[in-house]
Amino acid sequence: MQNNKDTIKAWAMFDWSNSAYNLVITSTIFPAYYTIITTTEQNGDKVMFFGTEFTNTALSNYALSAAYLIMALLLPVLSSIADFRGNKKVFMMVFTYIGSFACTGLFFFKLETLELGIICFTLAAIGYIGGAMFNNSYLPEIASVDQQDKVSAKGFAYGYVGSVLLQIICFVFVLKPELFGITDPSLPARLSFLLVGIWWISFSQIPFKKLPKGSSNYNKLSKIAVKSGFQELIKVWHQLKGMTILKRFLLGFFFYSMGVQTIMLVAAGFGEKVLKLGTAKLIAIILIIQLVAIFGALIMSYFAKKYGNIQVIIAVILVWIGVCAGAYYIQNEGQFYAVAVVVGLVMGGIQSISRSTYSKFLPENTPDTASFFSFYDVTEKMAIVIGLFSFAYIEEFTGSMRNSAISLAGFFIIGLLILVSIFFIKTESSTSLAKD
């Protein structure tokens, strides 16, 4: 089954199908639409959610934070059950249906149906996170070690092309509604949400049909299966105690990921609420970020080879701190575009280099690579939870997203200090070896 071309294409089509959610719902049209409809002359940016008042953008960030928290707690258990039962395809399908149907439910989202909209928004995120995780777990099964980088890149490329293609289709609805006889100003955005759900579920049928089902290791659910996911994480936690550099890197990664992931998730909402850019400009900005990110990842990979991973990550974190300061002082559209280009340059690079750096710090010939990366994945998701919650809480407490943006610099600074300590440990270690 490994390296079968048809299977690999089918696997890559899952990225094609679900990446539309990430671009349309998380990054562009939904944040702009949500901010516009929940900002009124009577209540300003305040909304009522099941009888409790929230700042509009804070509420959506709380919801997204809750989705990541739920999945950070569930995925270790579910992945263990899937391995135990040999039915990860079933979990992949369940999460995909949850996410895609939630996106179609957003078609009915207006201010008067706020509760429905937030619930669908949260479920869509849960579906995306779960489906992507189980799809990623197929990689070692469908590709040999020497082909995995190439196959993974193919999935990324399919995801990029698919998401941009649907984004362009949605862009036409948003910019030229009159071509379709649309007079309701909310309909173009809501049609976009509907299209994402249809696109997601339709193209997912290809991997659902082609990917292997997996074989059952046991005929009924066992308490062992439920416990083993967390037991593996605890096992890694105990192993980390004796690995100074890996432990420090993971801690540093945890803190700077709070900043990186939060900025990526709130950028569109910030642009609409603070600068009133509008959906069309936000779509253009996000597309620019994605294009620039490809070059940024290549540039950072080159510098990592030349100067070392830790040094490059330290330099990139300094740039991210500058991004936080820039977001605080930003006043116009041109400045936002400039910051967006910088974000694009450092966004993809820091994610790819972080993952490869973590891999390099793992003990040689360890049989627990899956467990270590499961720990890494949970660490990143918990960072997203704390980062989003902090961003939302500070906005509610101070009344300004600018204050939330500058506060993220604190997470980057802590991560920076931890990575600097790793650099000195490695330098001292190299010096000692040279003397010996």
Short mmCIF file of C-alpha atoms in Angstrom, two decimals:
data_model
loop_
_atom_site.label_atom_id
_atom_site.label_comp_id
_atom_site.label_asym_id
_atom_site.label_seq_id
_atom_site.Cartn_x
_atom_site.Cartn_y
_atom_site.Cartn_z
CA MET A 1 0.00 0.00 0.00
CA GLN A 2 2.97 2.36 0.59
CA ASN A 3 3.86 4.83 -2.20
CA ASN A 4 0.76 3.96 -4.23
CA LYS A 5 0.11 7.00 -6.46
CA ASP A 6 -3.68 6.78 -6.35
CA THR A 7 -3.72 6.45 -2.56
CA ILE A 8 -1.36 9.41 -2.13
CA LYS A 9 -3.46 11.58 -4.44
CA ALA A 10 -6.58 10.62 -2.49
CA TRP A 11 -4.83 11.46 0.79
CA ALA A 12 -3.74 14.85 -0.58
CA MET A 13 -7.33 15.56 -1.62
CA PHE A 14 -8.29 15.71 2.04
CA ASP A 15 -6.06 18.78 2.36
CA TRP A 16 -7.74 20.14 -0.76
CA SER A 17 -11.15 19.66 0.86
CA ASN A 18 -10.60 20.96 4.40
CA SER A 19 -8.15 23.81 3.79
CA ALA A 20 -11.07 25.89 2.50
CA TYR A 21 -12.35 26.00 6.10
CA ASN A 22 -9.06 27.40 7.35
CA LEU A 23 -8.94 30.14 4.75
CA VAL A 24 -12.61 31.21 4.47
CA ILE A 25 -13.91 30.57 8.00
CA THR A 26 -10.89 31.14 10.22
CA SER A 27 -8.90 33.70 8.26
CA THR A 28 -11.00 35.91 6.01
CA ILE A 29 -14.74 36.06 5.31
CA PHE A 30 -16.16 34.82 8.62
CA PRO A 31 -14.12 37.17 10.90
CA ALA A 32 -15.06 40.19 8.76
CA TYR A 33 -18.74 39.21 8.48
CA TYR A 34 -18.97 38.39 12.19
CA THR A 35 -17.43 41.70 13.25
CA ILE A 36 -19.68 43.71 10.91
CA ILE A 37 -23.00 42.14 11.93
CA THR A 38 -22.22 42.17 15.66
CA THR A 39 -21.21 45.83 15.75
CA THR A 40 -24.32 48.02 16.04
CA GLU A 41 -25.11 51.67 16.75
CA GLN A 42 -27.15 50.77 19.84
CA ASN A 43 -24.77 48.29 21.53
CA GLY A 44 -21.42 49.05 19.92
CA ASP A 45 -19.29 45.90 19.97
CA LYS A 46 -21.22 44.24 22.82
CA VAL A 47 -23.33 41.12 22.22
CA MET A 48 -25.52 38.89 24.37
CA PHE A 49 -24.69 35.19 24.29
CA PHE A 50 -27.18 33.04 26.24
CA GLY A 51 -27.92 36.00 28.51
CA THR A 52 -24.31 37.02 29.18
CA GLU A 53 -22.72 40.14 27.67
CA PHE A 54 -19.43 39.81 25.78
CA THR A 55 -17.27 41.95 23.51
CA ASN A 56 -18.02 40.53 20.05
CA THR A 57 -14.51 39.58 18.98
CA ALA A 58 -13.67 38.33 22.47
CA LEU A 59 -16.62 35.94 22.27
CA SER A 60 -15.48 34.41 18.98
CA ASN A 61 -11.95 34.01 20.37
CA TYR A 62 -13.31 32.37 23.53
CA ALA A 63 -15.26 29.96 21.30
CA LEU A 64 -12.20 29.08 19.25
CA SER A 65 -10.17 28.66 22.42
CA ALA A 66 -12.82 26.26 23.77
CA ALA A 67 -12.66 24.21 20.55
CA TYR A 68 -8.90 23.79 20.85
CA LEU A 69 -9.16 22.93 24.55
CA ILE A 70 -11.76 20.24 23.87
CA MET A 71 -9.60 18.71 21.14
CA ALA A 72 -6.39 18.91 23.19
CA LEU A 73 -8.17 16.79 25.83
CA LEU A 74 -9.94 14.43 23.41
CA LEU A 75 -7.34 13.67 20.75
CA PRO A 76 -4.89 11.66 22.91
CA VAL A 77 -7.77 9.40 23.95
CA LEU A 78 -9.39 9.17 20.51
CA SER A 79 -6.11 8.53 18.69
CA SER A 80 -5.36 5.74 21.16
CA ILE A 81 -8.80 4.20 20.61
CA ALA A 82 -8.38 4.51 16.85
CA ASP A 83 -5.02 2.74 16.95
CA PHE A 84 -6.42 0.09 19.27
CA ARG A 85 -9.52 -0.56 17.19
CA GLY A 86 -7.92 0.08 13.80
CA ASN A 87 -10.71 2.47 12.79
CA LYS A 88 -9.08 5.89 12.44
CA LYS A 89 -10.89 6.35 9.13
CA VAL A 90 -14.21 6.29 11.03
CA PHE A 91 -12.99 9.06 13.38
CA MET A 92 -11.69 11.02 10.40
CA MET A 93 -15.11 10.78 8.74
CA VAL A 94 -17.02 11.71 11.91
CA PHE A 95 -14.98 14.87 12.49
CA THR A 96 -15.21 15.81 8.81
CA TYR A 97 -19.01 15.52 8.84
CA ILE A 98 -19.20 17.53 12.07
CA GLY A 99 -17.04 20.31 10.62
CA SER A 100 -18.64 20.46 7.17
CA PHE A 101 -22.23 20.37 8.45
CA ALA A 102 -21.35 23.09 10.98
CA CYS A 103 -20.09 25.26 8.10
CA THR A 104 -23.34 24.76 6.21
CA GLY A 105 -25.17 25.72 9.41
CA LEU A 106 -23.38 29.08 9.32
CA PHE A 107 -25.53 29.91 6.28
CA PHE A 108 -28.29 30.71 8.80
CA PHE A 109 -26.04 32.90 10.95
CA LYS A 110 -27.30 36.45 11.51
CA LEU A 111 -27.21 38.70 14.56
CA GLU A 112 -30.54 37.35 15.78
CA THR A 113 -29.17 33.78 15.57
CA LEU A 114 -25.88 34.58 17.34
CA GLU A 115 -25.98 31.51 19.59
CA LEU A 116 -26.44 29.20 16.60
CA GLY A 117 -23.60 30.94 14.76
CA ILE A 118 -21.12 30.63 17.63
CA ILE A 119 -22.03 26.97 18.21
CA CYS A 120 -21.55 26.18 14.50
CA PHE A 121 -18.28 28.14 14.47
CA THR A 122 -16.99 26.10 17.42
CA LEU A 123 -18.11 22.77 15.95
CA ALA A 124 -16.49 23.63 12.60
CA ALA A 125 -13.17 24.19 14.39
CA ILE A 126 -13.51 20.90 16.28
CA GLY A 127 -14.25 19.08 13.02
CA TYR A 128 -11.28 20.63 11.27
CA ILE A 129 -8.79 19.87 14.07
CA GLY A 130 -9.94 16.27 14.47
CA GLY A 131 -10.17 15.46 10.78
CA ALA A 132 -6.73 16.91 10.04
CA MET A 133 -5.09 14.97 12.87
CA PHE A 134 -6.45 11.60 11.74
CA ASN A 135 -5.58 12.37 8.12
CA ASN A 136 -2.00 13.21 9.14
CA SER A 137 -1.75 9.87 10.94
CA TYR A 138 -2.06 8.11 7.56
CA LEU A 139 1.25 9.52 6.32
CA PRO A 140 3.55 6.74 7.68
CA GLU A 141 1.07 4.17 6.38
CA ILE A 142 0.87 5.41 2.78
CA ALA A 143 4.46 6.62 2.26
CA SER A 144 7.86 5.14 3.03
CA VAL A 145 10.26 7.20 5.16
CA ASP A 146 12.22 8.45 2.14
CA GLN A 147 8.99 9.65 0.47
CA GLN A 148 7.21 11.23 3.43
CA ASP A 149 8.62 14.76 2.96
CA LYS A 150 7.57 14.72 -0.69
CA VAL A 151 4.10 13.33 0.05
CA SER A 152 3.56 15.79 2.91
CA ALA A 153 4.52 18.68 0.61
CA LYS A 154 2.06 17.36 -1.99
CA GLY A 155 -0.73 17.53 0.60
CA PHE A 156 0.24 21.10 1.46
CA ALA A 157 0.25 22.06 -2.23
CA TYR A 158 -3.17 20.50 -2.82
CA GLY A 159 -4.53 22.30 0.24
CA TYR A 160 -3.18 25.63 -0.91
CA VAL A 161 -4.57 25.31 -4.46
CA GLY A 162 -7.96 24.04 -3.27
CA SER A 163 -8.44 26.71 -0.63
CA VAL A 164 -7.38 29.56 -2.92
CA LEU A 165 -9.66 28.29 -5.70
CA LEU A 166 -12.71 28.29 -3.43
CA GLN A 167 -11.64 31.61 -1.93
CA ILE A 168 -11.67 33.16 -5.41
CA ILE A 169 -15.17 31.78 -6.04
CA CYS A 170 -16.35 33.27 -2.73
CA PHE A 171 -14.52 36.49 -3.58
CA VAL A 172 -16.72 36.88 -6.68
CA PHE A 173 -19.88 36.54 -4.54
CA VAL A 174 -18.60 39.12 -2.06
CA LEU A 175 -17.34 41.68 -4.59
CA LYS A 176 -19.96 41.31 -7.32
CA PRO A 177 -23.24 40.16 -5.72
CA GLU A 178 -25.21 42.02 -8.39
CA LEU A 179 -24.00 39.51 -11.01
CA PHE A 180 -26.08 36.88 -9.24
CA GLY A 181 -29.04 39.11 -8.46
CA ILE A 182 -28.17 39.19 -4.77
CA THR A 183 -29.65 42.15 -2.87
CA ASP A 184 -29.31 40.91 0.73
CA PRO A 185 -25.89 42.27 1.89
CA SER A 186 -25.42 39.32 4.27
CA LEU A 187 -26.06 36.65 1.63
CA PRO A 188 -22.64 36.62 -0.14
CA ALA A 189 -20.79 35.81 3.10
CA ARG A 190 -23.39 33.24 4.17
CA LEU A 191 -23.24 31.61 0.73
CA SER A 192 -19.47 31.38 1.19
CA PHE A 193 -19.95 29.44 4.45
CA LEU A 194 -22.40 27.11 2.71
CA LEU A 195 -19.96 26.54 -0.15
CA VAL A 196 -17.15 25.68 2.29
CA GLY A 197 -19.32 22.99 3.89
CA ILE A 198 -20.34 21.53 0.52
CA TRP A 199 -16.77 21.70 -0.83
CA TRP A 200 -15.37 20.09 2.34
CA ILE A 201 -17.76 17.13 2.44
CA SER A 202 -17.80 16.58 -1.36
CA PHE A 203 -14.05 16.33 -1.96
CA SER A 204 -13.56 14.37 1.28
CA GLN A 205 -15.41 11.47 -0.34
CA ILE A 206 -12.29 10.80 -2.45
CA PRO A 207 -10.00 9.97 0.50
CA PHE A 208 -12.88 8.24 2.29
CA LYS A 209 -13.17 5.80 -0.63
CA LYS A 210 -9.46 5.32 -1.35
CA LEU A 211 -7.70 5.34 2.02
CA PRO A 212 -7.26 1.97 3.78
CA LYS A 213 -9.81 1.10 6.44
CA GLY A 214 -7.29 -0.27 8.92
CA SER A 215 -7.48 -3.51 10.84
CA SER A 216 -9.02 -3.98 14.26
CA ASN A 217 -6.64 -4.96 17.04
CA TYR A 218 -9.43 -5.79 19.46
CA ASN A 219 -13.14 -6.45 19.09
CA LYS A 220 -14.41 -4.18 21.81
CA LEU A 221 -13.48 -0.95 23.53
CA SER A 222 -11.20 -1.37 26.49
CA LYS A 223 -10.30 0.88 29.39
CA ILE A 224 -6.70 0.27 28.38
CA ALA A 225 -7.32 1.97 25.05
CA VAL A 226 -8.87 5.00 26.69
CA LYS A 227 -6.09 5.35 29.25
CA SER A 228 -3.16 4.64 26.97
CA GLY A 229 -3.35 7.98 25.15
CA PHE A 230 -2.72 9.94 28.35
CA GLN A 231 -0.31 7.29 29.62
CA GLU A 232 1.86 7.90 26.55
CA LEU A 233 1.87 11.65 27.27
CA ILE A 234 2.78 11.01 30.92
CA LYS A 235 5.56 8.69 29.77
CA VAL A 236 7.02 11.44 27.56
CA TRP A 237 6.68 13.93 30.43
CA HIS A 238 8.82 11.69 32.67
CA GLN A 239 11.38 11.16 29.89
CA LEU A 240 11.68 14.92 29.37
CA LYS A 241 12.93 15.38 32.94
CA GLY A 242 16.30 13.96 31.91
CA MET A 243 16.54 15.88 28.61
CA THR A 244 17.51 19.46 29.49
CA ILE A 245 17.69 20.92 25.98
CA LEU A 246 14.55 19.21 24.67
CA LYS A 247 12.60 20.18 27.79
CA ARG A 248 13.66 23.82 27.51
CA PHE A 249 12.93 23.94 23.79
CA LEU A 250 9.43 22.56 24.34
CA LEU A 251 8.81 25.17 27.05
CA GLY A 252 10.08 27.95 24.80
CA PHE A 253 7.97 26.59 21.92
CA PHE A 254 4.92 26.61 24.22
CA PHE A 255 5.32 30.31 25.01
CA TYR A 256 6.15 31.66 21.56
CA SER A 257 3.42 29.48 20.01
CA MET A 258 0.88 31.36 22.17
CA GLY A 259 1.86 34.46 20.23
CA VAL A 260 2.34 32.96 16.75
CA GLN A 261 -0.89 30.96 16.63
CA THR A 262 -2.99 33.71 18.20
CA ILE A 263 -1.80 36.34 15.73
CA MET A 264 -2.59 34.03 12.82
CA LEU A 265 -6.11 33.39 14.13
CA VAL A 266 -7.06 36.96 15.09
CA ALA A 267 -5.41 38.93 12.28
CA ALA A 268 -8.53 39.24 10.10
CA GLY A 269 -10.75 40.23 13.03
CA PHE A 270 -8.19 42.84 14.08
CA GLY A 271 -8.06 44.30 10.55
CA GLU A 272 -11.84 44.61 10.35
CA LYS A 273 -12.52 45.88 13.87
CA VAL A 274 -9.59 48.27 14.34
CA LEU A 275 -9.08 49.51 10.77
CA LYS A 276 -12.48 48.74 9.13
CA LEU A 277 -10.75 47.24 6.10
CA GLY A 278 -13.73 45.30 4.75
CA THR A 279 -13.96 41.72 3.49
CA ALA A 280 -12.42 42.31 0.05
CA LYS A 281 -9.22 43.85 1.43
CA LEU A 282 -8.94 41.22 4.15
CA ILE A 283 -9.14 38.44 1.56
CA ALA A 284 -6.41 40.14 -0.47
CA ILE A 285 -4.21 40.52 2.62
CA ILE A 286 -4.58 36.88 3.67
CA LEU A 287 -3.73 35.73 0.14
CA ILE A 288 -0.62 37.92 0.23
CA ILE A 289 0.38 36.40 3.58
CA GLN A 290 0.00 32.87 2.18
CA LEU A 291 2.08 33.62 -0.91
CA VAL A 292 4.81 35.36 1.07
CA ALA A 293 4.81 32.51 3.63
CA ILE A 294 6.04 30.06 0.97
CA PHE A 295 9.12 32.20 0.29
CA GLY A 296 9.56 32.87 3.99
CA ALA A 297 9.71 29.15 4.76
CA LEU A 298 12.34 28.59 2.06
CA ILE A 299 14.43 31.56 3.22
CA MET A 300 14.34 30.40 6.85
CA SER A 301 15.24 26.86 5.88
CA TYR A 302 18.33 28.24 4.12
CA PHE A 303 19.37 30.35 7.12
CA ALA A 304 18.75 27.43 9.51
CA LYS A 305 21.23 25.32 7.53
CA LYS A 306 23.77 28.12 7.52
CA TYR A 307 23.49 29.48 11.07
CA GLY A 308 21.61 26.83 13.05
CA ASN A 309 17.97 26.31 13.99
CA ILE A 310 18.00 27.91 17.44
CA GLN A 311 19.75 31.06 16.20
CA VAL A 312 17.21 31.47 13.39
CA ILE A 313 14.22 30.93 15.72
CA ILE A 314 15.67 33.55 18.12
CA ALA A 315 15.97 36.03 15.25
CA VAL A 316 12.43 35.26 14.05
CA ILE A 317 10.98 35.74 17.55
CA LEU A 318 12.56 39.21 17.64
CA VAL A 319 10.69 39.95 14.40
CA TRP A 320 7.43 38.68 15.97
CA ILE A 321 7.94 41.02 18.92
CA GLY A 322 8.25 43.83 16.38
CA VAL A 323 4.99 42.65 14.76
CA CYS A 324 3.19 42.95 18.13
CA ALA A 325 4.52 46.48 18.59
CA GLY A 326 3.57 47.36 15.02
CA ALA A 327 0.02 46.09 15.56
CA TYR A 328 -0.32 48.32 18.63
CA TYR A 329 0.67 51.48 16.76
CA ILE A 330 -0.81 50.69 13.35
CA GLN A 331 -3.08 53.44 12.02
CA ASN A 332 -3.84 52.84 8.34
CA GLU A 333 -4.30 50.30 5.60
CA GLY A 334 -0.78 50.66 4.18
CA GLN A 335 0.79 49.93 7.56
CA PHE A 336 -1.43 46.87 7.96
CA TYR A 337 -0.27 45.57 4.55
CA ALA A 338 3.35 46.08 5.58
CA VAL A 339 2.86 44.17 8.84
CA ALA A 340 1.01 41.43 6.92
CA VAL A 341 4.00 40.94 4.60
CA VAL A 342 6.32 40.61 7.62
CA VAL A 343 3.91 38.12 9.24
CA GLY A 344 3.90 36.10 6.03
CA LEU A 345 7.70 35.97 5.95
CA VAL A 346 8.00 34.61 9.50
CA MET A 347 4.74 32.61 9.77
CA GLY A 348 5.47 29.45 7.77
CA GLY A 349 9.16 29.43 8.62
CA ILE A 350 8.82 29.38 12.39
CA GLN A 351 6.31 26.51 12.25
CA SER A 352 8.40 24.30 9.98
CA ILE A 353 11.69 25.05 11.76
CA SER A 354 10.11 24.48 15.18
CA ARG A 355 8.94 21.02 14.15
CA SER A 356 12.29 20.02 12.63
CA THR A 357 14.20 21.43 15.61
CA TYR A 358 12.08 19.39 18.01
CA SER A 359 12.73 16.31 15.88
CA LYS A 360 16.50 16.90 15.98
CA PHE A 361 16.49 17.16 19.78
CA LEU A 362 14.73 13.80 20.22
CA PRO A 363 16.91 10.99 21.59
CA GLU A 364 18.54 8.94 18.85
CA ASN A 365 16.86 5.63 17.97
CA THR A 366 13.95 6.26 20.33
CA PRO A 367 10.98 3.97 19.62
CA ASP A 368 8.58 6.62 20.99
CA THR A 369 8.63 9.20 18.19
CA ALA A 370 4.83 9.05 17.82
CA SER A 371 4.37 9.70 21.54
CA PHE A 372 6.86 12.58 21.50
CA PHE A 373 5.06 14.22 18.58
CA SER A 374 1.69 13.65 20.23
CA PHE A 375 3.07 15.57 23.21
CA TYR A 376 4.31 18.29 20.84
CA ASP A 377 0.86 18.52 19.22
CA VAL A 378 -0.95 18.80 22.56
CA THR A 379 1.58 21.44 23.69
CA GLU A 380 0.81 23.54 20.60
CA LYS A 381 -2.96 23.22 21.07
CA MET A 382 -2.76 24.23 24.73
CA ALA A 383 -0.66 27.22 23.67
CA ILE A 384 -3.45 28.23 21.27
CA VAL A 385 -6.02 27.88 24.05
CA ILE A 386 -4.10 30.15 26.44
CA GLY A 387 -3.10 32.62 23.72
CA LEU A 388 -6.64 33.07 22.38
CA PHE A 389 -8.18 33.24 25.85
CA SER A 390 -5.63 35.85 26.96
CA PHE A 391 -6.18 37.92 23.82
CA ALA A 392 -9.97 37.83 24.35
CA TYR A 393 -9.81 38.56 28.07
CA ILE A 394 -7.43 41.53 27.71
CA GLU A 395 -9.66 43.02 24.99
CA GLU A 396 -12.70 42.71 27.24
CA PHE A 397 -10.85 44.04 30.28
CA THR A 398 -9.21 47.03 28.55
CA GLY A 399 -11.69 47.61 25.71
CA SER A 400 -9.01 47.52 22.98
CA MET A 401 -7.62 44.85 20.65
CA ARG A 402 -4.44 46.93 20.44
CA ASN A 403 -3.72 46.15 24.10
CA SER A 404 -4.30 42.46 23.40
CA ALA A 405 -1.85 42.62 20.49
CA ILE A 406 0.96 44.26 22.47
CA SER A 407 0.43 41.85 25.38
CA LEU A 408 1.34 38.95 23.08
CA ALA A 409 4.87 40.35 23.02
CA GLY A 410 5.19 39.09 26.60
CA PHE A 411 4.77 35.48 25.47
CA PHE A 412 7.38 35.97 22.76
CA ILE A 413 9.84 37.52 25.24
CA ILE A 414 9.52 34.55 27.62
CA GLY A 415 10.04 32.14 24.72
CA LEU A 416 13.02 34.19 23.55
CA LEU A 417 14.73 34.07 26.96
CA ILE A 418 14.30 30.30 27.16
CA LEU A 419 15.76 29.80 23.68
CA VAL A 420 18.70 32.07 24.47
CA SER A 421 19.45 29.85 27.48
CA ILE A 422 19.48 26.82 25.12
CA PHE A 423 21.91 28.63 22.83
CA PHE A 424 24.30 29.23 25.75
CA ILE A 425 23.99 25.62 26.95
CA LYS A 426 24.84 24.33 23.47
CA THR A 427 27.72 26.83 23.16
CA GLU A 428 29.18 25.80 26.51
CA SER A 429 28.79 22.13 25.62
CA SER A 430 30.61 22.64 22.31
CA THR A 431 33.41 24.56 24.09
CA SER A 432 33.84 21.79 26.66
CA LEU A 433 34.06 19.14 23.96
CA ALA A 434 36.64 21.19 22.07
CA LYS A 435 38.79 21.48 25.20
CA ASP A 436 38.56 17.73 25.85
#
